[in-house]
Every structure is written in structure tokens, then in C-alpha cells.
Coordinates of C-alpha atoms and ligand atoms in Angstrom, one line a residue:
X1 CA 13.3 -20.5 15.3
X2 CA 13.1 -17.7 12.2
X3 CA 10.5 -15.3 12.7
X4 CA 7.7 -15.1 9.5
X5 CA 6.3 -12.5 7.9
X6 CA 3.0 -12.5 5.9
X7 CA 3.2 -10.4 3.0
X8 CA 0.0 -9.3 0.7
X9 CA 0.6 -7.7 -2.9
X10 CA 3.9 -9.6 -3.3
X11 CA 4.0 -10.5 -6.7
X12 CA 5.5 -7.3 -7.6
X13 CA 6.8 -3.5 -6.4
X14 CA 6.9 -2.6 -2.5
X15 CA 5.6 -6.1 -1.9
X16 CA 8.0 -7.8 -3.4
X17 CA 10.9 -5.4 -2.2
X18 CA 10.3 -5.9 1.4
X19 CA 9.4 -9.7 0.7
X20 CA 13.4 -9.5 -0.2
X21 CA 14.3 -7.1 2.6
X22 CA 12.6 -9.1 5.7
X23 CA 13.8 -12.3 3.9
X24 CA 17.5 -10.8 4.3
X25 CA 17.1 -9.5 7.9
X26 CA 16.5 -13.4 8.7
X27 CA 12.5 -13.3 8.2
X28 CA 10.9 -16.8 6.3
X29 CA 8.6 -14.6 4.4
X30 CA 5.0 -16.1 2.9
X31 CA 4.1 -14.3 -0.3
X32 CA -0.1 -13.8 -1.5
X33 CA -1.0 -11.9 -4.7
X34 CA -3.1 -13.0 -7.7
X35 CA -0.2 -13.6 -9.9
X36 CA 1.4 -17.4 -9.7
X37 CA 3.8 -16.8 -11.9
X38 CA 5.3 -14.2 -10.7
X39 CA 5.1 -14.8 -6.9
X40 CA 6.9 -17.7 -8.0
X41 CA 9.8 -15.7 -9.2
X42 CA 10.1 -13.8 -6.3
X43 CA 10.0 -16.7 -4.0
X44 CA 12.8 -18.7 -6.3
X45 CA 15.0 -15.3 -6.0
X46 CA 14.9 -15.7 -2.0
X47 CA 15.1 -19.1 -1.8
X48 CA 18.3 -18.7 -4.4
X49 CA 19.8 -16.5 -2.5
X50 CA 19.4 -17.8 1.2
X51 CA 20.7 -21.3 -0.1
X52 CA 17.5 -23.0 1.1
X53 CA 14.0 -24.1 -0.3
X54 CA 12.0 -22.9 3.0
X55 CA 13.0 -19.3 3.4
X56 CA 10.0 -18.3 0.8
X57 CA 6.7 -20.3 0.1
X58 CA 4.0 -18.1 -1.8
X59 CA 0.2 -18.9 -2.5
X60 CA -1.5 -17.4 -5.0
X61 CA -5.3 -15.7 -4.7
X62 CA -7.2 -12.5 -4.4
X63 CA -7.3 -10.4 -1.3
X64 CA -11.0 -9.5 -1.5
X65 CA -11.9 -13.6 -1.3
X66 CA -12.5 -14.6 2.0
X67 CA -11.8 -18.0 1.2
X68 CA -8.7 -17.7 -0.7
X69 CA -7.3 -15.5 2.4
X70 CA -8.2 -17.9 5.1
X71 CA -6.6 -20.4 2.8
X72 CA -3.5 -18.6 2.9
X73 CA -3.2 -18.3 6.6
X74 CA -3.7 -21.6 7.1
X75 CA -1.4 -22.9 4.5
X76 CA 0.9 -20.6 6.3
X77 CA 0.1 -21.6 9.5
X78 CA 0.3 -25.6 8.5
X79 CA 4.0 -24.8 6.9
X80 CA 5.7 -22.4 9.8
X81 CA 3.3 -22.7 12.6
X82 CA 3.5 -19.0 13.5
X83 CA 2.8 -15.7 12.2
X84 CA 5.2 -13.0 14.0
X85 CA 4.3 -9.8 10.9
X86 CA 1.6 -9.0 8.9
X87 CA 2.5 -6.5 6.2
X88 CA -1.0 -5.6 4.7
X89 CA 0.7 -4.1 1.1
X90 CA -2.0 -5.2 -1.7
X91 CA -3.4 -2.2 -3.5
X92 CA -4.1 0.1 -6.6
X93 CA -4.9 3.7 -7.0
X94 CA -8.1 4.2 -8.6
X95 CA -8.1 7.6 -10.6
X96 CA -11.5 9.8 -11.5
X97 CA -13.7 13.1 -9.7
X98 CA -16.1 12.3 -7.1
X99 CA -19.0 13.2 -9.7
X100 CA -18.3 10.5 -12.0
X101 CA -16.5 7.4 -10.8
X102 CA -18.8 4.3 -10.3
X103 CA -19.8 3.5 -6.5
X104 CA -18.7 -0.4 -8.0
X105 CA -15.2 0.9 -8.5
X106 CA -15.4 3.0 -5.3
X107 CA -16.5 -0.2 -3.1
X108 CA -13.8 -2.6 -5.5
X109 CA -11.2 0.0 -4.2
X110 CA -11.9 -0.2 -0.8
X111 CA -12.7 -4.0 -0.9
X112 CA -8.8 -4.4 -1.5
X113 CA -7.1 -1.3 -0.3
X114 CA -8.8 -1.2 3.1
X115 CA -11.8 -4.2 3.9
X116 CA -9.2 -7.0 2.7
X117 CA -6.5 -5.3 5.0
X118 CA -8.9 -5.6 8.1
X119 CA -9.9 -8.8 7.5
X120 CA -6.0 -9.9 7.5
X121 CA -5.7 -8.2 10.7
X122 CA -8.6 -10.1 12.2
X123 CA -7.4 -13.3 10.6
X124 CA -3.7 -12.8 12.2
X125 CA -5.1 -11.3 15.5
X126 CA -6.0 -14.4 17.3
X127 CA -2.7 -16.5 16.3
X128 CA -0.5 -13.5 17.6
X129 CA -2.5 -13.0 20.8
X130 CA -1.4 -17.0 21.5
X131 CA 2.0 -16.0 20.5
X132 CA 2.0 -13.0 23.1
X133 CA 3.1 -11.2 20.2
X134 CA 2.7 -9.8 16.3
X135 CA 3.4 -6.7 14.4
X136 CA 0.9 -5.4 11.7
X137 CA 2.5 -3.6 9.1
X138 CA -0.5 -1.8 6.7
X139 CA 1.0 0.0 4.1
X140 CA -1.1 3.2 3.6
X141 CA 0.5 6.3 1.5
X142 CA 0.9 10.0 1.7
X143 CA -2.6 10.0 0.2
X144 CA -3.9 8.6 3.9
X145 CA -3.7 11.9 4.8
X146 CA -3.7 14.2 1.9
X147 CA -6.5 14.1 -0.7
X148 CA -5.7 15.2 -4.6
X149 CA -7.6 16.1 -7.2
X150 CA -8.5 12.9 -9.1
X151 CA -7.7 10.5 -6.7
X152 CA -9.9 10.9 -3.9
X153 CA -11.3 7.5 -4.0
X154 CA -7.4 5.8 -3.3
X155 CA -7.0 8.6 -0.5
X156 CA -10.2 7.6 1.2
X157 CA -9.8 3.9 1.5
X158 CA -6.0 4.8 2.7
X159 CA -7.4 7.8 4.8
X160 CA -9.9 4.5 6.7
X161 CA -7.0 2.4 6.5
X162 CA -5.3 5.0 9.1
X163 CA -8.3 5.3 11.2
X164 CA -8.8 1.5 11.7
X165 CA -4.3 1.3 12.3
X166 CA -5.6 4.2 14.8
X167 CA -7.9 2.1 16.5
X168 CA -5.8 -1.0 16.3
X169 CA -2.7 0.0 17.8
X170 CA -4.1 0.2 21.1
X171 CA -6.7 -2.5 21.0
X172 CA -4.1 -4.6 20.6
X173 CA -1.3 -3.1 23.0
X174 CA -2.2 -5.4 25.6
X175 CA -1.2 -8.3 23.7
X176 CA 2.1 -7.0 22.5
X177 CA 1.1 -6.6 19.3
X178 CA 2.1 -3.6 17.7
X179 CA 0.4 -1.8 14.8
X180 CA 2.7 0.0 12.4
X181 CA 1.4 2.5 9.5
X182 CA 3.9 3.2 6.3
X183 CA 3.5 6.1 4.3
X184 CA 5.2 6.2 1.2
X185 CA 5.2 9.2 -1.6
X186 CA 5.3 8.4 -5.4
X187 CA 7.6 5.1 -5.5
X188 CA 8.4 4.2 -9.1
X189 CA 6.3 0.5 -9.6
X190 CA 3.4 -0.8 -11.7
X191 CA 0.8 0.6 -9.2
X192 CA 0.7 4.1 -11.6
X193 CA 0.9 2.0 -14.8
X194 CA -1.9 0.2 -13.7
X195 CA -3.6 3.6 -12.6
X196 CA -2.6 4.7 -16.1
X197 CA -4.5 2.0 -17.8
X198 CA -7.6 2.8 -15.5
X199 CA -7.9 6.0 -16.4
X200 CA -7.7 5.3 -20.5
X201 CA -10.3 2.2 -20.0
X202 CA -12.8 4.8 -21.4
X203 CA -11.0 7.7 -23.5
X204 CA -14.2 9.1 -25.3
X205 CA -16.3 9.2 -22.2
X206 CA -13.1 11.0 -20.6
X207 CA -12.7 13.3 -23.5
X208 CA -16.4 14.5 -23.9
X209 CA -16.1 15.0 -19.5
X210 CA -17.0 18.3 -18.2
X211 CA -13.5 17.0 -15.6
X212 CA -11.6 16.3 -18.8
X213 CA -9.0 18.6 -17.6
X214 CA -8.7 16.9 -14.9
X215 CA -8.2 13.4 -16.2
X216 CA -5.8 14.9 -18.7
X217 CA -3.5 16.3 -15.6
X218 CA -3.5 12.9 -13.4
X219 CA -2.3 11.3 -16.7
X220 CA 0.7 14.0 -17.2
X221 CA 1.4 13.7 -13.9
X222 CA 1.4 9.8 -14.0
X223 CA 3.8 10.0 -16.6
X224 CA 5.7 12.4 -14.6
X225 CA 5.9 9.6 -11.8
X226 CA 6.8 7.1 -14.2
X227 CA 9.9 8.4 -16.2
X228 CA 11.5 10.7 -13.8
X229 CA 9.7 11.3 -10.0
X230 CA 10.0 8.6 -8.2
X231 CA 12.4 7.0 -5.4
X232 CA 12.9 3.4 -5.0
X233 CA 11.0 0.5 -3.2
X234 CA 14.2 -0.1 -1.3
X235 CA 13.3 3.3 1.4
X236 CA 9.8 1.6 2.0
X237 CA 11.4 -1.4 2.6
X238 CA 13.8 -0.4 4.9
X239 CA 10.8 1.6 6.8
X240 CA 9.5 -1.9 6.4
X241 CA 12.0 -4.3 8.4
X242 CA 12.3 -1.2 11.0
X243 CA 8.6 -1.4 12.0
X244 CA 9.2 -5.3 11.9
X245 CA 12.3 -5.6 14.2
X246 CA 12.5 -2.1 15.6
X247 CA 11.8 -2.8 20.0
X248 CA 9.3 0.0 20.0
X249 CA 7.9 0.6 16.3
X250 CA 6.8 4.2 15.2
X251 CA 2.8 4.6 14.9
X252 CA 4.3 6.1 11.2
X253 CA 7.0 6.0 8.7
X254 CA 6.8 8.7 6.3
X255 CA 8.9 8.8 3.7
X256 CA 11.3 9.7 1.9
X257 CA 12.0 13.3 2.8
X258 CA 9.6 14.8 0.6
X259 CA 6.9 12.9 1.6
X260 CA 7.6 14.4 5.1
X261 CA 8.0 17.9 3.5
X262 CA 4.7 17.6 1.8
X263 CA 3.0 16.2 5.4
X264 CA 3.8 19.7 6.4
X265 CA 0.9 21.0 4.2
X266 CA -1.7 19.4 6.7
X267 CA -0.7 21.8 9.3
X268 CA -2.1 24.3 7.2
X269 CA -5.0 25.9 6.8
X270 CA -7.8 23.9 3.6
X271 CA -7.5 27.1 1.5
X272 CA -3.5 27.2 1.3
X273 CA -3.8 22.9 1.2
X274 CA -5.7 24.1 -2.2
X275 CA -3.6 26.6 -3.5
X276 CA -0.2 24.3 -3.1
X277 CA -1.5 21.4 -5.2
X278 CA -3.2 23.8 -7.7
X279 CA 0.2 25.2 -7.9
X280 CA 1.8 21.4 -8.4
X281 CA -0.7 20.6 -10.9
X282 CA -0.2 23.7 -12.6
X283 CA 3.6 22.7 -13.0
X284 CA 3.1 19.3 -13.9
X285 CA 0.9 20.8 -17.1
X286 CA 3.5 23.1 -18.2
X287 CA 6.2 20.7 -18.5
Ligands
NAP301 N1 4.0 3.1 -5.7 C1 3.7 4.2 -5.0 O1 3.9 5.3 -5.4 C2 3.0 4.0 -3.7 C3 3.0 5.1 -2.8 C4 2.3 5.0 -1.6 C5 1.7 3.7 -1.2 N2 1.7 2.7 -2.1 C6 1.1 1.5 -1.7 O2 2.0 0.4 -1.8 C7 1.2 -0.8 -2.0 C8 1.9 -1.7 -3.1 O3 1.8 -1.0 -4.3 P1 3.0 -0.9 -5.4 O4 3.3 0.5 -5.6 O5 4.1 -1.9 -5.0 O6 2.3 -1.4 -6.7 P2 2.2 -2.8 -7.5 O7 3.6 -3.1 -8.0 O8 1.1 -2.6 -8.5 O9 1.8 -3.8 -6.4 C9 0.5 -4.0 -6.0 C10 0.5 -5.4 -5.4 O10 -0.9 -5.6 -4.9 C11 -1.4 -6.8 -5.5 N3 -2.8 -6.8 -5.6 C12 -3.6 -5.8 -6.2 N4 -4.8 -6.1 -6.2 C13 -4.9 -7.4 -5.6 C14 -6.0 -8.2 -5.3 N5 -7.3 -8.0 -5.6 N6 -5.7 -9.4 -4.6 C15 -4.4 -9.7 -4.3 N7 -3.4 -8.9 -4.6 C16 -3.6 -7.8 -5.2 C17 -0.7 -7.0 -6.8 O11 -0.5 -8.4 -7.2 P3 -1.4 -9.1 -8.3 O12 -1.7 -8.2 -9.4 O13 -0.4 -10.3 -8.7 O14 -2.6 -9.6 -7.6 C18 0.7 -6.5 -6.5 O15 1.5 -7.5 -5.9 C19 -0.2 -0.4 -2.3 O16 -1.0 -0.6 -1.2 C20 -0.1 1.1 -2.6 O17 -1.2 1.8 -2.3 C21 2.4 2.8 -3.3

């Protein structure tokens, strides 16, 4: 019988990358976003290319609705009757400085980026402890260990989404089910874009801002990301279907090789941290 994989944030990016990846490594892979249409697409694309209608089914809803998650599980359950990976990939990155983002925007990011993640997990949990088996693939970021100027709110809710994979990995050990944490650096999809659009929601209040400086570097550096500093979805999916098939899966894929290089810099000491991405930001403002 295939093995399934649940996939959240599908409809476009990493999700829909690895949705392909797991699909070719023999996976049936059930796709959830908001978007119909496009979840749609990428589900058509599988199917197309496996030569059958059942290697991709998709429902559409948000993450941060209980209802429409359970929903999803069960239609997933009704159509497979297993779930063998979780891959908890929804997401955005919120931009703005501590002393002005709005605690709604702060609890909207962590409502998808880290609450809907758990709840997945403890929707999933009971089916794979029946099974004897699962793997829970939450897709974090370099930012769930390093914290940058202007994006502190994205790096907390991916620095929790470590300490609950933490926690998870051996909570559920006894059951065979094995926690997994991906942790990708700047990976060229609509996640900045949509950061992008965040951040000019409000371009007079941003202008008139004591941080305007600030805001005015995360949107260079967006840009940066966008036309010319990012590797491909295909790495995280390939970290992906390793931490789905792999006999003993890594607590951690970090990648690509930057991101590795960069994890170096929380070996050092706060003050240094500082100094190296007041450096980075320096450069990105001088191009
Ligand atoms: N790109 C990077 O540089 C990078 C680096 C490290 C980690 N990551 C992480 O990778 C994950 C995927 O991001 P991406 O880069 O592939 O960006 P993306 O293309 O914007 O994908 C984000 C996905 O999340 C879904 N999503 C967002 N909010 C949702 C909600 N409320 N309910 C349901 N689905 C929702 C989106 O689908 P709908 O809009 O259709 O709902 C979309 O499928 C995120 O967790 C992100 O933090 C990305």
C-alpha cells in the first residue's frame, strides 16, 4: 500500500515542491492551503504525471480554522485511511520592530506559523500512534534560531515552533514516530513577495517612523532575495523526502550550505551575532 503524506501551504513554493518531490519518491500526497485554484493545479500536475487520478487529492481551507483542519484529516483519512507524514509547511514572514507591530498581527503570525502547526501534530498524533508509526515534518527556517532586525516576530513563532519539535521528538519516540525540523535560508518563492506587500500596506505611517530605516533595509533586502539571493525549493524538498524516508531522520536539516555557514554565528558571542548582521545589512544598503 503507498505511504501518504499530508502537506499544509501547498498551493504554492516549498509546499508545493515537496508535494511533487514525495509524490515522485512514491508518496500519495494530500494538499491543504486556502487557494482552490491553485492547489488544484498542483494536484492535476501529479496526477498527470504519475498516470493516475489518486496519487494527489487537495482540500482547500485555512490552517488557523479548527474546523476546516479537522475537515481535512478526515477527508484525508476517509480517502487513504492512513496518514504515514505530516509536513507542517503553511506560513508567512511578518516584517516590522518590536515597538510598532500590532500584537493582532503578532498573534495572526503565530496562529499560522506555529499554533496551526501544533494543532496538526495533535490531530495526526493519535492516527500514527494506531499505525505504530508517523513522521512530522515542521518546516521552521534559519530564522528559528537566528533573530534579524525587522523580522523578529517570523523568528519567534519559528524559534516556538523548534521548542515544541524539541519537545515532540521524544514524546513521541515511543511510538515510532519521529519528529523532523527543516531549516531553510532565503529560498526564492512568494513568501517575501508577500512579506513585501506587508510591509508597503502602510507607506506613510512607515515613512513618518522613527524605524523608517529599518523598514527601508528589510525592503532592499527583500528585493535582494527576490531578483538574485535565493536557491531553489528543490534543496528543501530533497531535505524533505530524506526526513520522510530516511531509517533514522536528522532532529535538523539545515540548508543549503550557507544557511549552515550562517548557523555558525550562534556559537558566538550576542555582541559579534550583532555586529555580523549590522555588517549584512550595511551591504545590502550599499548595493
Ligand atoms: N522562502 C523562504 O525563503 C523560506 C525560508 C525558510 C523557511 N520558509 C518556510 O517555508 C514555508 C513555505 O513558505 P514558502 O517560502 O513556500 O512561501 P509561499 O510560496 O508563500 O507558501 C506559503 C504557503 O502557506 C500557505 N498559507 C499561508 N497562510 C495560510 C493559512 N492561513 N492557511 C492555509 N495556508 C496558508 C499558502 O497558501 P494559500 O495562500 O493558498 O493559503 C502557501 O501555500 C513557510 O513556513 C516559511 O516560513 C521559507
Amino acid at each position: 500500500m503507498a505511504r501518504t503524506a499530508l502537506i499544509t501551504g501547498a498551493s504554492s513554493g516549498i509546499g508545493a515542491t515537496c508535494a511533487v518531490a514525495l509524490a515522485a519518491e512514491g508518496f500519495r500526497v494530500f494538499l491543504t492551503a486556502r487557494r482552490r485554484q491553485a492547489l488544484e493545479q498542483v494536484a492535476e500536475r501529479i496526477n498527470a504525471a504519475h498516470g493516475e487520478g489518486d496519487r494527489a487529492a487537495w482540500f482547500a481551507g485555512d490552517v488557523t480554522d479548527a474546523s476546516a483542519r479537522g475537515a481535512a484529516v478526515q477527508a484525508m483519512m476517509d480517502r487513504w485511511g492512513r496518514i504515514d507524514v505530516l509536513v507542517n509547511n503553511a506560513g508567512y514572514a511578518l516584517p516590522g520592530v518590536c515597538e510598532e507591530v500590532s500584537l493582532d498581527d503578532v498573534r495572526d503570525q503565530f496562529e499560522v506559523n506555529t499554533f496551526a502547526a501544533l494543532a496538526m501534530m495533535q490531530l495526526v498524533g493519535p492516527q500514527m500512534h494506531k499505525q505504530g508509526h508517523g513522521r512530522i515534518i515542521n518546516m521552521s527556517s534559519i530564522s528559528g534560531r537566528l533573530s534579524f532586525p525587522s523580522l523578529g516576530m517570523y523568528a519567534a513563532s519559528k524559534h516556538a515552533l523548534e521548542a515544541i519539535s524539541d519537545a515532540a521528538r521524544q514524546e513521541f519516540r515511543p511510538w515510532n514516530i519521529r519528529v523532523a525540523l527543516i531549516e531553510p535560508n532565503e529560498i526564492a518563492t512568494d513568501i517575501w513577495r508577500r512579506s513585501r506587500d506587508l510591509l508597503r500596506a502602510e507607506p506613510e505611517r512607515m515613512r513618518q517612523s522613527p524605524f523608517a530605516p529599518f523598514y527601508s533595509r528589510q525592503a532592499r533586502w527583500i528585493d535582494r532575495v527576490l531578483t538574485d539571493g535565493a536557491a531553489s525549493a528543490d534543496a528543501v524538498a530533497l531535505a524533505v523526502c530524506r526526513a520522510a524516508t530516511a531509517r533514522r531522520p536528522r532532529a535538523r536539516y539545515c540548508l543549503p550550505a550557507k544557511a549552515r555557514v550562517r548557523m555558525l554565528m550562534t556559537y558566538l558571542p550576542a555582541s559579534w551575532q550583532d555586529w555580523l548582521i549590522r555588517q549584512a545589512l550595511r551591504r545590502v544598503e550599499d548595493r
